[in-house]
Structure formats: C-alpha cells, structure tokens
mmCIF file of C-alpha atoms in Angstrom:
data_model
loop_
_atom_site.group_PDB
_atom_site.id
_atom_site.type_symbol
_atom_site.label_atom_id
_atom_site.label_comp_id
_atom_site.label_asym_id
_atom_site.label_seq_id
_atom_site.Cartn_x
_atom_site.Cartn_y
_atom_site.Cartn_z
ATOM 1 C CA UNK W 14 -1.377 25.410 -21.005
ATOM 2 C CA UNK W 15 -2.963 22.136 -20.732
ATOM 3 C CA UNK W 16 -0.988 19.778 -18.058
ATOM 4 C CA UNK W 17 -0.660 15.943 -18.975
ATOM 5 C CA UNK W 18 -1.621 13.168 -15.637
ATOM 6 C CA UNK W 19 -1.789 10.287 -14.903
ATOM 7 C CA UNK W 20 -3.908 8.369 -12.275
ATOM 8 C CA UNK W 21 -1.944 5.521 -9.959
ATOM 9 C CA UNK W 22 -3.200 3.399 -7.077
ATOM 10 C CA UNK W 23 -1.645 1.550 -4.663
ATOM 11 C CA UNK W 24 -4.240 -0.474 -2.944
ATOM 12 C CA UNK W 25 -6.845 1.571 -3.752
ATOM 13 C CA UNK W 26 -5.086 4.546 -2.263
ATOM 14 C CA UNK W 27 -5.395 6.996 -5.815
ATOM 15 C CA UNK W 28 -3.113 9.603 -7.043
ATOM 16 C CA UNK W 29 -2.571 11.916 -9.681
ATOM 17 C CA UNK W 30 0.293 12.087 -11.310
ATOM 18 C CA UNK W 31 2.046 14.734 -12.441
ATOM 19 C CA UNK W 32 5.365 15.462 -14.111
ATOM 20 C CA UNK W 33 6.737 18.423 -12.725
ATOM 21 C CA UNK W 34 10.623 18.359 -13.889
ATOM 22 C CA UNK W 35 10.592 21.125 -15.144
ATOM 23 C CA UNK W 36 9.920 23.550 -12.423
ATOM 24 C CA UNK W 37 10.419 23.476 -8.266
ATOM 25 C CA UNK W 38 7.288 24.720 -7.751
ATOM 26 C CA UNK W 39 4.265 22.443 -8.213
ATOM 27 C CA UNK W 40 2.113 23.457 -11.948
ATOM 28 C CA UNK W 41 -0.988 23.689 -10.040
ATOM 29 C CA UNK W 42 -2.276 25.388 -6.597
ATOM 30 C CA UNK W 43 -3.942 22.895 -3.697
ATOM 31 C CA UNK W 44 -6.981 24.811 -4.672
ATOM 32 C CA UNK W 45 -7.230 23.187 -8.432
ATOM 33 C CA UNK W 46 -5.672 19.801 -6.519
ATOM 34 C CA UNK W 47 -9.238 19.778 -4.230
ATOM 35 C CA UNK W 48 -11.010 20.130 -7.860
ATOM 36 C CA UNK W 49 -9.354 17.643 -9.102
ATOM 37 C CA UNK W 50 -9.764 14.599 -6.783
ATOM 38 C CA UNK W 51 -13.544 15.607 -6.438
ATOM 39 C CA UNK W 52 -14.640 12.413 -7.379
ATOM 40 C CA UNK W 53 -17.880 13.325 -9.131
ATOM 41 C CA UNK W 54 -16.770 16.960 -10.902
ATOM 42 C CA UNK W 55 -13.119 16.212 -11.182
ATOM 43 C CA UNK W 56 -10.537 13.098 -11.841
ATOM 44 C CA UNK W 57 -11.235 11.584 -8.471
ATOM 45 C CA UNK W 58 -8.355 10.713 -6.070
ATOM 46 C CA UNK W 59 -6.757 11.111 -2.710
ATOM 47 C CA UNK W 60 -4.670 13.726 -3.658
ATOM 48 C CA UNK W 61 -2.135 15.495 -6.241
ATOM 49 C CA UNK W 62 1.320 14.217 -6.326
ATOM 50 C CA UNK W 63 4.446 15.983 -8.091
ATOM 51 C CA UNK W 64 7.600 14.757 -9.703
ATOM 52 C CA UNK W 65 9.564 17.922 -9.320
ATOM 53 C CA UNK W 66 13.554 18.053 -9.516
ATOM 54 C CA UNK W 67 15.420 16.630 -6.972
ATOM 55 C CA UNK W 68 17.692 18.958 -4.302
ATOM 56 C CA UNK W 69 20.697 18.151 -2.116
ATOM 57 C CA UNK W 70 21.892 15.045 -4.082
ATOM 58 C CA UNK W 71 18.190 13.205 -4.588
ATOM 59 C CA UNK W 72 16.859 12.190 -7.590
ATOM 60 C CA UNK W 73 13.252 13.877 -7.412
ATOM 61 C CA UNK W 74 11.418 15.742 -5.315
ATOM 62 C CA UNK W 75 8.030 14.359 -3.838
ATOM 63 C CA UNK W 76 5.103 17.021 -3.285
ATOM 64 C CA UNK W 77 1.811 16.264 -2.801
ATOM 65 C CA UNK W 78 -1.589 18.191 -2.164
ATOM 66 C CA UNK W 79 -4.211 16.333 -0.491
ATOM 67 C CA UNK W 80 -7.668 16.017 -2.034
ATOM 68 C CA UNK W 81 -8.661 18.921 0.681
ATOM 69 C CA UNK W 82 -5.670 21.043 -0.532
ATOM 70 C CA UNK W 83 -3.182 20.030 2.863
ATOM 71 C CA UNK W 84 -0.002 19.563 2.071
ATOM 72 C CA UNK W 85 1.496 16.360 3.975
ATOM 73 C CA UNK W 86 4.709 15.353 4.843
ATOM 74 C CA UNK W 87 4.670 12.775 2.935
ATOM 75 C CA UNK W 88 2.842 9.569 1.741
ATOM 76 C CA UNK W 89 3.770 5.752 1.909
ATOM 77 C CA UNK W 90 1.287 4.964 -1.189
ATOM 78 C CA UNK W 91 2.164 7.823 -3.118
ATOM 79 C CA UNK W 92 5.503 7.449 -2.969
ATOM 80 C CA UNK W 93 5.583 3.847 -4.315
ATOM 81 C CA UNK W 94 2.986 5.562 -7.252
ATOM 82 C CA UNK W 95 5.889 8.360 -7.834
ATOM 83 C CA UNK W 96 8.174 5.567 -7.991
ATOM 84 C CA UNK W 97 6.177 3.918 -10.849
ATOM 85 C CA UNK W 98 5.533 7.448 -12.675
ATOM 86 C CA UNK W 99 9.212 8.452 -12.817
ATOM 87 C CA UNK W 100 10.280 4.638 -14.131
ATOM 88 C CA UNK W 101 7.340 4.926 -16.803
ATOM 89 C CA UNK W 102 8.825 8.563 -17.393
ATOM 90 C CA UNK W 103 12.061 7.575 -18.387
ATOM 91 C CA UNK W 104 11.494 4.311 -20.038
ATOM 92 C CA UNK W 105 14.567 2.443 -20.858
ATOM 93 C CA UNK W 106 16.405 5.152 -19.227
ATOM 94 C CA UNK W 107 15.040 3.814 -15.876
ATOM 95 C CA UNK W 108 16.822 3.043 -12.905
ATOM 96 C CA UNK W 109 15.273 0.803 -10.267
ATOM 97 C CA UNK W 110 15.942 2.684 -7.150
ATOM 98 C CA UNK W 111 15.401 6.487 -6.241
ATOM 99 C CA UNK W 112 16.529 8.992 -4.040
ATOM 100 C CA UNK W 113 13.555 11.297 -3.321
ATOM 101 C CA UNK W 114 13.611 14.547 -0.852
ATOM 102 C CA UNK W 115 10.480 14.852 0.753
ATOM 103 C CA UNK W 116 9.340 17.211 3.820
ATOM 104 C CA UNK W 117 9.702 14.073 6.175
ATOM 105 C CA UNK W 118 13.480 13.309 4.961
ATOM 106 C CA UNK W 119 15.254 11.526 2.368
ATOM 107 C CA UNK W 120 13.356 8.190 0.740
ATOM 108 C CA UNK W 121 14.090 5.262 -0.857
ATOM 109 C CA UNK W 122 12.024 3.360 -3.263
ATOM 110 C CA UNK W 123 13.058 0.582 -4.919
ATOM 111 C CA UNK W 124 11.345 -1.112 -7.862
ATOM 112 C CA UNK W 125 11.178 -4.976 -7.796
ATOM 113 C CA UNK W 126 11.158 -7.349 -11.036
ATOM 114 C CA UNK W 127 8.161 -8.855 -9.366
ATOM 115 C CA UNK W 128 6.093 -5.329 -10.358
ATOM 116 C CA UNK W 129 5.972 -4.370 -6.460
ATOM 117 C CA UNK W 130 7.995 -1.722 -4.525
ATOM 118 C CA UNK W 131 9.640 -1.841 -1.663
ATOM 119 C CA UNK W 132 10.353 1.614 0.318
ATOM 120 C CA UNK W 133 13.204 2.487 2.966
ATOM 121 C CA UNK W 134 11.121 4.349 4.843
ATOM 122 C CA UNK W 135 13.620 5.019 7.265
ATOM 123 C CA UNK W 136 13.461 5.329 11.125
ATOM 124 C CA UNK W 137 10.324 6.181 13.210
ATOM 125 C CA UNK W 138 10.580 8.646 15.427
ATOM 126 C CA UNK W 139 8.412 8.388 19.536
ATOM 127 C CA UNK W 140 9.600 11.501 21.261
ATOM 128 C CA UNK W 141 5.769 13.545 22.097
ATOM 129 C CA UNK W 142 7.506 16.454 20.792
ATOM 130 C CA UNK W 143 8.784 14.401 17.105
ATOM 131 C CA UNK W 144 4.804 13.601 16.352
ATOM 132 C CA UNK W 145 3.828 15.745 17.663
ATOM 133 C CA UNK W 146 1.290 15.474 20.830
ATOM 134 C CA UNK W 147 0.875 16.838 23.921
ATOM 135 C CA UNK W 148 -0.200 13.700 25.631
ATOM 136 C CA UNK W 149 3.237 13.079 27.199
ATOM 137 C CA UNK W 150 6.082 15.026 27.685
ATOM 138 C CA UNK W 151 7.839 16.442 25.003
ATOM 139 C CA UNK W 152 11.044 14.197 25.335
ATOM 140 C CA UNK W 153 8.310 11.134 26.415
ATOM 141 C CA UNK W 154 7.401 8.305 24.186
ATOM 142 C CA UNK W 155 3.280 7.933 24.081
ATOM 143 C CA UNK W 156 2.818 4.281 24.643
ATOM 144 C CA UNK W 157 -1.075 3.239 25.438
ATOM 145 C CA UNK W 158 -1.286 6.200 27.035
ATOM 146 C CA UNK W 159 -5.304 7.109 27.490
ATOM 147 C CA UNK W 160 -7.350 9.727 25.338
ATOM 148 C CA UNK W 161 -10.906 10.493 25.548
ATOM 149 C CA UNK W 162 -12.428 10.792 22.144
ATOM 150 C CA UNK W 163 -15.962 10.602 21.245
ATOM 151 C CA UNK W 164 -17.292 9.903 25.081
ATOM 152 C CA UNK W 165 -14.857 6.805 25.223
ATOM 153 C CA UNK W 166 -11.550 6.145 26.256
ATOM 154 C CA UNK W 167 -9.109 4.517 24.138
ATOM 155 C CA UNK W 168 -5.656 3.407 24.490
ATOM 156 C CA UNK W 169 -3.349 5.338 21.886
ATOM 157 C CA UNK W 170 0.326 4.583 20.709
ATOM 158 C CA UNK W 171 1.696 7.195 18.359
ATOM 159 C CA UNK W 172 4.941 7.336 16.362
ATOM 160 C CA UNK W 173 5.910 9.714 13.262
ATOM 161 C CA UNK W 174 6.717 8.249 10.276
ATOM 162 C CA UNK W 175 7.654 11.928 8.774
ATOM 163 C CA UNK W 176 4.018 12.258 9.282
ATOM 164 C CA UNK W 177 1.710 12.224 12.622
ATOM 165 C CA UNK W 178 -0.188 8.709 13.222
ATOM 166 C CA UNK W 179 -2.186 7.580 16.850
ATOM 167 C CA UNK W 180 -2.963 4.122 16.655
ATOM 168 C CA UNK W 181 -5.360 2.208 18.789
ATOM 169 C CA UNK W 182 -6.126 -1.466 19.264
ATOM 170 C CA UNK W 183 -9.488 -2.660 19.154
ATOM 171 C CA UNK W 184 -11.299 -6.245 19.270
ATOM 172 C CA UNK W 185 -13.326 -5.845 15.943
ATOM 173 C CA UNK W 186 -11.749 -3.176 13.124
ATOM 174 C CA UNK W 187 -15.025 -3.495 11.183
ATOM 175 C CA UNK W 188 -17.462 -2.207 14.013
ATOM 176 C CA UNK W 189 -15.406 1.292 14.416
ATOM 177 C CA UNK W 190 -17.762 4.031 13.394
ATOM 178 C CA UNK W 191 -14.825 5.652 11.023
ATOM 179 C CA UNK W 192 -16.628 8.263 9.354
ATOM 180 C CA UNK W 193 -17.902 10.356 12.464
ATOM 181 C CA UNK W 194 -14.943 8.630 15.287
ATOM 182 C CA UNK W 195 -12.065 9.767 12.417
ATOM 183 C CA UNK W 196 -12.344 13.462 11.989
ATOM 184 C CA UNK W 197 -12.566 13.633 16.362
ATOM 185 C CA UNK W 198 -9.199 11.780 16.642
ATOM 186 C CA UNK W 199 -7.883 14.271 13.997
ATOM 187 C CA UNK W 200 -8.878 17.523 15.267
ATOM 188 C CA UNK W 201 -8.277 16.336 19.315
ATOM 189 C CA UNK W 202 -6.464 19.130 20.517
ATOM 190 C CA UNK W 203 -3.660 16.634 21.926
ATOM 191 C CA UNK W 204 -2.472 16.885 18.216
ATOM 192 C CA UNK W 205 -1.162 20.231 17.387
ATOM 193 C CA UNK W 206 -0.607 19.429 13.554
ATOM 194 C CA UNK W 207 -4.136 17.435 13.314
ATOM 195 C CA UNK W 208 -3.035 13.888 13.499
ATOM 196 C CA UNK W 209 -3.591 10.168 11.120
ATOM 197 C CA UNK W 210 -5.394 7.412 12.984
ATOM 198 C CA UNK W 211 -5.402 3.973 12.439
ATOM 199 C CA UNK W 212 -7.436 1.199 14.367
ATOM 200 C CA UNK W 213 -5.760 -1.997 14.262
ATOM 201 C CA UNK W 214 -7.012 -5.417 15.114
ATOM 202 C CA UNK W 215 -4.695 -8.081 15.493
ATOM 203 C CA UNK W 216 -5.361 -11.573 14.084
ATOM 204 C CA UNK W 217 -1.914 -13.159 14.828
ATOM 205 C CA UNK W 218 1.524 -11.341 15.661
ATOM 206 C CA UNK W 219 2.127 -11.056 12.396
ATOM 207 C CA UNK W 220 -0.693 -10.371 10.649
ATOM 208 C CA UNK W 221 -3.220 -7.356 11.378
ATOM 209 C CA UNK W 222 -6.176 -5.764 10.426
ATOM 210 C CA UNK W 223 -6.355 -2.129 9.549
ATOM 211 C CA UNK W 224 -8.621 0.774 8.966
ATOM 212 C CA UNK W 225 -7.592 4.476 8.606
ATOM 213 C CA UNK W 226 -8.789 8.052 8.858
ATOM 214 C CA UNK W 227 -6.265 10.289 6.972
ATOM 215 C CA UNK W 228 -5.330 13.615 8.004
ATOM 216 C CA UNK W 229 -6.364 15.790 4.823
ATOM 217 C CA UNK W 230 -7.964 13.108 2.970
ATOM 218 C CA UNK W 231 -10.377 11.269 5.188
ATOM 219 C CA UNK W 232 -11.456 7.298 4.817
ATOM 220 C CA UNK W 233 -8.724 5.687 2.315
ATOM 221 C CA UNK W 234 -8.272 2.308 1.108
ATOM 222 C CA UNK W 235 -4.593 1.912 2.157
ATOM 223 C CA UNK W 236 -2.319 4.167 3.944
ATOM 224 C CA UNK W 237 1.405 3.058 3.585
ATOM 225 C CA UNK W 238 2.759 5.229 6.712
ATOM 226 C CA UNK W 239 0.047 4.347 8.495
ATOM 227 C CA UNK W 240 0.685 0.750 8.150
ATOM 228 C CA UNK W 241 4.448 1.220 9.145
ATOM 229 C CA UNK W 242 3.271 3.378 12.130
ATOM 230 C CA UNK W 243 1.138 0.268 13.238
ATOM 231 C CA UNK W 244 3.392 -2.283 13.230
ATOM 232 C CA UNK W 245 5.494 0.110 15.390
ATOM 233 C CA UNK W 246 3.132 0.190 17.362
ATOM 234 C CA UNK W 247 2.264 -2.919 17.388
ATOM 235 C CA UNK W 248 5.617 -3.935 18.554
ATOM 236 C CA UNK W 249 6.191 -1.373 21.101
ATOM 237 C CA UNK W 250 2.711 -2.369 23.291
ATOM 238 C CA UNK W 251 4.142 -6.249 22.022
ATOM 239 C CA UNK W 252 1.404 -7.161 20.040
ATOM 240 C CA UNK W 253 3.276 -7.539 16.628
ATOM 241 C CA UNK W 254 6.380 -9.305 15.114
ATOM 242 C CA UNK W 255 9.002 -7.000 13.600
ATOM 243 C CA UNK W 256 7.958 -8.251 9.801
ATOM 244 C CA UNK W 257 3.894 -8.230 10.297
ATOM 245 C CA UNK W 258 1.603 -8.079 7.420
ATOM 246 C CA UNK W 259 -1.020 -5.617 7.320
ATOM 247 C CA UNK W 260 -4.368 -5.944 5.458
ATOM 248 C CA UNK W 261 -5.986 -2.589 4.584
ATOM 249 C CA UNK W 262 -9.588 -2.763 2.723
ATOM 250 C CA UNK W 263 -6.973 -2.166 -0.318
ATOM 251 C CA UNK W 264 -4.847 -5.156 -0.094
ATOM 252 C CA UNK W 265 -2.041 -6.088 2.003
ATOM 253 C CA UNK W 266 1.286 -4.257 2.432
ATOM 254 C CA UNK W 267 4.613 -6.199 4.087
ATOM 255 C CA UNK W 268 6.027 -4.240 6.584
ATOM 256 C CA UNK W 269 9.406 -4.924 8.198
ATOM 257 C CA UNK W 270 10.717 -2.732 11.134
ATOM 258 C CA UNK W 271 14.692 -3.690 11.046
ATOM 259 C CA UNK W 272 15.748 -4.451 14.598
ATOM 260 C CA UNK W 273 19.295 -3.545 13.867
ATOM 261 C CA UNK W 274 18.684 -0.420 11.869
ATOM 262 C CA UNK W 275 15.456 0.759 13.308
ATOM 263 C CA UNK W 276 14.761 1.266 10.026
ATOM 264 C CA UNK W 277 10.998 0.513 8.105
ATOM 265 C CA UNK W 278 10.452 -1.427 5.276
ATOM 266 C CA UNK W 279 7.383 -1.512 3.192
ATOM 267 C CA UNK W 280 6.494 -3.207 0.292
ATOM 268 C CA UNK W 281 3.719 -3.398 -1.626
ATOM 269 C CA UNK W 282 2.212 -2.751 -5.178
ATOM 270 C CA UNK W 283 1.705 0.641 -7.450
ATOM 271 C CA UNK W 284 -0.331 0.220 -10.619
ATOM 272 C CA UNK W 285 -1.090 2.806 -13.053
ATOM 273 C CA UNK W 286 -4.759 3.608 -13.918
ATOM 274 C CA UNK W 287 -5.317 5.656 -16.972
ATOM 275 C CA UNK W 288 -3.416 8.817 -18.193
ATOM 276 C CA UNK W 289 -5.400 12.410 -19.440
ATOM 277 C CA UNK W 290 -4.479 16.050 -20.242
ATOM 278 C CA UNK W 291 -6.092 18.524 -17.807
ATOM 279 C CA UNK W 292 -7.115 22.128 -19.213
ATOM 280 C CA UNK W 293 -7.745 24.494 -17.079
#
C-alpha cells in the first residue's frame, strides 16, 4: 500500500513525516527509513519520524529512525516538526499543546500563535551513569573533564537530554574539522551508547555559536537537544546565562534552563516542506 509523507524542517534539520495512528508499530522498517533520507535516490532528510498512538495518558507517540536506520531517544527538531504534523492532521480539531511519550520520557510541545513552538523538554540529567560515559564515576557529574580525541585533548561537559550529548568549548566553531573530528567523538569508547557532540563558541553569555555531529545522522543544520544540552553546559562550566540563544548554521533556537524547575525550554520554528505518497 502506498504510504502518504510529508517533509518538515526545523532549521534546516529535515524530517519525514508520517502518520502512523493507526498502528503502534512504525509502517516502515529503519532499513526503507535509510532509503528514504538518501538525499540523491530517496526523499532526502535526517531521518523518519512517526505519529503513532499515544500510551499511558499522552496524546501521540514519537518514533523516529535516523537517516542510518538508529533509532534515537528522541529529537528536539523533530519533535517541534511532529508537533506541526499532528496540528495540520487534525485541522480545526487542533489543540495547541501535546502530550507525547517518547523513549526519553514524557514531552511537551506547545504551538505558539506566532507560528513557532516552544517544547518542555523537561529536566537534564549529569549523573556519568544517566548519559551515559565512563569518564567519571557512575554517580559523578562530567564537568570539563579531559578526553583525548583525534591526537588532542579537549575539555568535555556532557548532560542527557533523553539522549547522550559531550559538549566542548572552543575559540573559533567554524575552524573545527566536523566531518572527520565528529564520527571520533561518537564512537570514543568513553560513550557506551555512541554519543552527540556539539562544539560551542561563546560570543556573549547569552548568545552562542554552535555546530553538531549527530549520533545516527552525522553533520545537521540544527539539533534542538543538542542546543539545550549546551546551554547546560554552558551554565554548569559558567559560561552561559540560564535563557542563552543559540545560533546553529540553521537559525537560532531560544533556550531557557528554568532555575526553579530545572526544567528546559526550547523554542524555535517547524515549517512544512512539501507532502508525497511513497510506494514501495
């Protein structure tokens, strides 16, 4: 049976859509996903996302296969895409805030009158053993601790946003080699479950620089978790005001990390592309 899509971005960080409603399990395997987000013999995107039914009092359920067939936690982009998908899904039927299960927890997205969405994204976790990494002690948070990676030493901060993330500091964001430094930082044995990396270069305390290397996907224009895993950072080594905005080669997302809470906010835009029918 042919399976309707439709392509989102936010900030240059593509999905495909599909609605999945009608079944828990996802309509396609990650090995048609990987087809599918080959950019030159397929749709082209970062990965697959579903709108399946929700569980435990949610809404929806958010899956999504990466454009090497992975299967993340979860996705700060993608889930202000799904948010978009499901309100164009149900038309005047719409509501403008969701409860969606994921693999990293319950989320939130709301969806602004201004057109952008703004995501609970709930509390980071620091514990070693949370991310996880082996370069402190499991109940240990990993805060500039050292890591050699590609002959070099760099000072790493990582946090979990659902999903694994190391973030480093470094004077010029735009000289990092990200292509061949990316994939080392990901398969470093330190991180059992691969990890996310994002170098960060701070222009004020509340504004930053950022480029990433995604687990599963690779260079991406934008990677929401990622940029809510920096500003953690970015607080914890004190480089970075609680709201700090960070500018990806995408755009910029707001982040907010609540200092009563603990809990992130991000906000930032979801557009839809173009819509199709895959047959297969």
């Amino acid at each position: 049976m042919p399976i309707e899509f439709a392509k989102y971005h936010g900030l240059g960080n593509d999905f495909i859509l599909i609605d999945n409603r009608h079944s828990s399990e996802p309509a396609i395997a990650p090995e048609q996903a990987v087809d599918l987000c080959d950019r030159h013999f397929g749709i082209g995107a970062d990965g697959v996302i579903f709108a399946l039914p929700g569980q435990n009092d949610t809404d929806y359920t958010m899956r999504i296969f990466n454009s090497d067939g992975s299967e993340p936690e979860m996705c700060g982009n993608g889930i202000r895409c799904l948010a978009k998908f499901i309100a164009d899904l149900e038309g005047s039927e719409a509501k403008t805030q969701y409860r969606i299960h994921t693999l990293a927890g319950v989320i939130t997205p709301e969806l602004r009158s201004d057109g952008q969405v703004k995501v609970d994204m709930g509390v980071p976790r620091l514990l070693a053993a949370e991310i996880p990494t082996t370069l402190a002690a499991p109940d240990a948070k990993v805060i500039d601790v050292p890591i050699e990676v590609a002959d070099k030493s760099w000072s790493v901060t990582c946090v979990s946003m659902g999903n694994p993330h190391c973030i480093t500091f470094v004077e010029d964001v735009a000289a990092v080699a990200l292509e061949s430094v990316g994939p080392m930082f990901e398969h470093n044995q330190a991180f059992p479950q691969r990890t996310n990396t994002e170098f960060i270069q701070v222009i004020r305390s509340d504004y930053v620089k950022m480029r990433v290397w995604e687990r599963g996907a690779g260079v991406t224009l934008a990677c929401g978790t990622g940029a809510c895993a920096a500003v953690v950072a970015g607080v914890l080594v004190g480089k970075c005001d609680r709201a700090t905005a960070v500018e990806l080669p995408g755009g910029v997302l707001e982040i907010e990390w609540a200092e009563v809470s603990g809990r992130i906010y991000m906000t930032g835009p979801a557009q839809r592309v173009f819509t199709g029918c895959i047959s297969h």
